[in-house]
């Protein structure tokens, strides 16, 4: 976090920090909509049964209880509720409940708070914002969407005030086909251990494969050989085949991963990497998996991750396969602020402070403010007719760049002037036509050194 808060794990931003967060959200929103994604919002609570269906552990869930129970509430309302810990599980429920009203493939983006009962540390909060995009099909979903999702996210992240990033991609079919080919049938167990490579290192992973899954030293070595492959193009295909394992599932995964990496590397060279150590811990991923790290900030962990799931949402009669990616907005913003990667050009949206020449001029000042606001210029009116110097100092403390003066001449005519308090320049202005320079119209977020 940029600074400590009174309740650990629940970050709160100062106004100028919040402007940075809003900028990140606006960039993501605009980019997702440019690519045809529609916005939805789901409720904050789900039943505990729904949330834990995919194997999440109880301690990560905040259970919701009421101080005073309603004895007359219907029995169905007695289900235990909890705050959602991600946006994917609520989205799956949303698709099942609203499938008859949606057009498939359904392209959605969602930006909401989520809650996890974890130990707070850098990059991990208990309350944080995620921004998700998913494409879901009815019964089937062409693989091409796996490629498109990577391109959409590259476009979005490239517009943010962050360091260069690498989107690391793997494929569960490739990994599972390989593990089965070397005789390891508990592929989920192998994936869970491979997912710990960066945290505990290859030696401990190999030991865990042998101790927990009964792998031989040769099998553990082969699994780690696969995980060591990393290329910026499709040359990983031949490297995998050189390991001498051949299964149909492996071949299918190779072809799918080659399609993602080949197209993405053509459009954004060096941004996408085939990294066969990427496993993703959640069980519902069935094909492509993604993780994104900031170059030079790898210890922060993934700032954007996701993958393909064939049956996350199902009614029994219908299955809704999908592919999605989730941006950890709070994690990104925390790093942007703590490392001074970007800052807002001013603390407040206000561009103009309309001053008062005397207490009777307040209503007249509101008329001026109304004209400015009608043309999209954010402004506020002084609360009292203090000396002009004091009103200007107030604007300086607030970070307001312009102060508006209105003076009535003896003949009753009004004279308007506006002062740029940064440069000291003061000019005649008409409230019906005057507009500040574009860069001063609203706060902008500038990258460090810009």
JSON list of C-alpha atoms in Angstrom, two decimals, residues 345-346 422 436-444 446:
[
{"chain": "A", "resi": 345, "resn": "UNK", "atom": "CA", "xyz": [-2.08, 16.60, -12.16]},
{"chain": "A", "resi": 346, "resn": "UNK", "atom": "CA", "xyz": [-4.12, 18.02, -9.26]},
{"chain": "A", "resi": 422, "resn": "UNK", "atom": "CA", "xyz": [0.22, 29.13, -11.24]},
{"chain": "A", "resi": 436, "resn": "UNK", "atom": "CA", "xyz": [-9.43, 26.43, -19.83]},
{"chain": "A", "resi": 437, "resn": "UNK", "atom": "CA", "xyz": [-6.72, 24.69, -21.83]},
{"chain": "A", "resi": 438, "resn": "UNK", "atom": "CA", "xyz": [-7.57, 21.03, -22.50]},
{"chain": "A", "resi": 439, "resn": "UNK", "atom": "CA", "xyz": [-4.92, 19.76, -20.07]},
{"chain": "A", "resi": 440, "resn": "UNK", "atom": "CA", "xyz": [-6.50, 21.84, -17.27]},
{"chain": "A", "resi": 441, "resn": "UNK", "atom": "CA", "xyz": [-10.15, 21.01, -17.97]},
{"chain": "A", "resi": 442, "resn": "UNK", "atom": "CA", "xyz": [-9.98, 17.97, -15.69]},
{"chain": "A", "resi": 443, "resn": "UNK", "atom": "CA", "xyz": [-7.25, 16.22, -13.71]},
{"chain": "A", "resi": 444, "resn": "UNK", "atom": "CA", "xyz": [-5.00, 13.99, -15.80]},
{"chain": "A", "resi": 446, "resn": "UNK", "atom": "CA", "xyz": [0.80, 11.48, -15.73]}
]
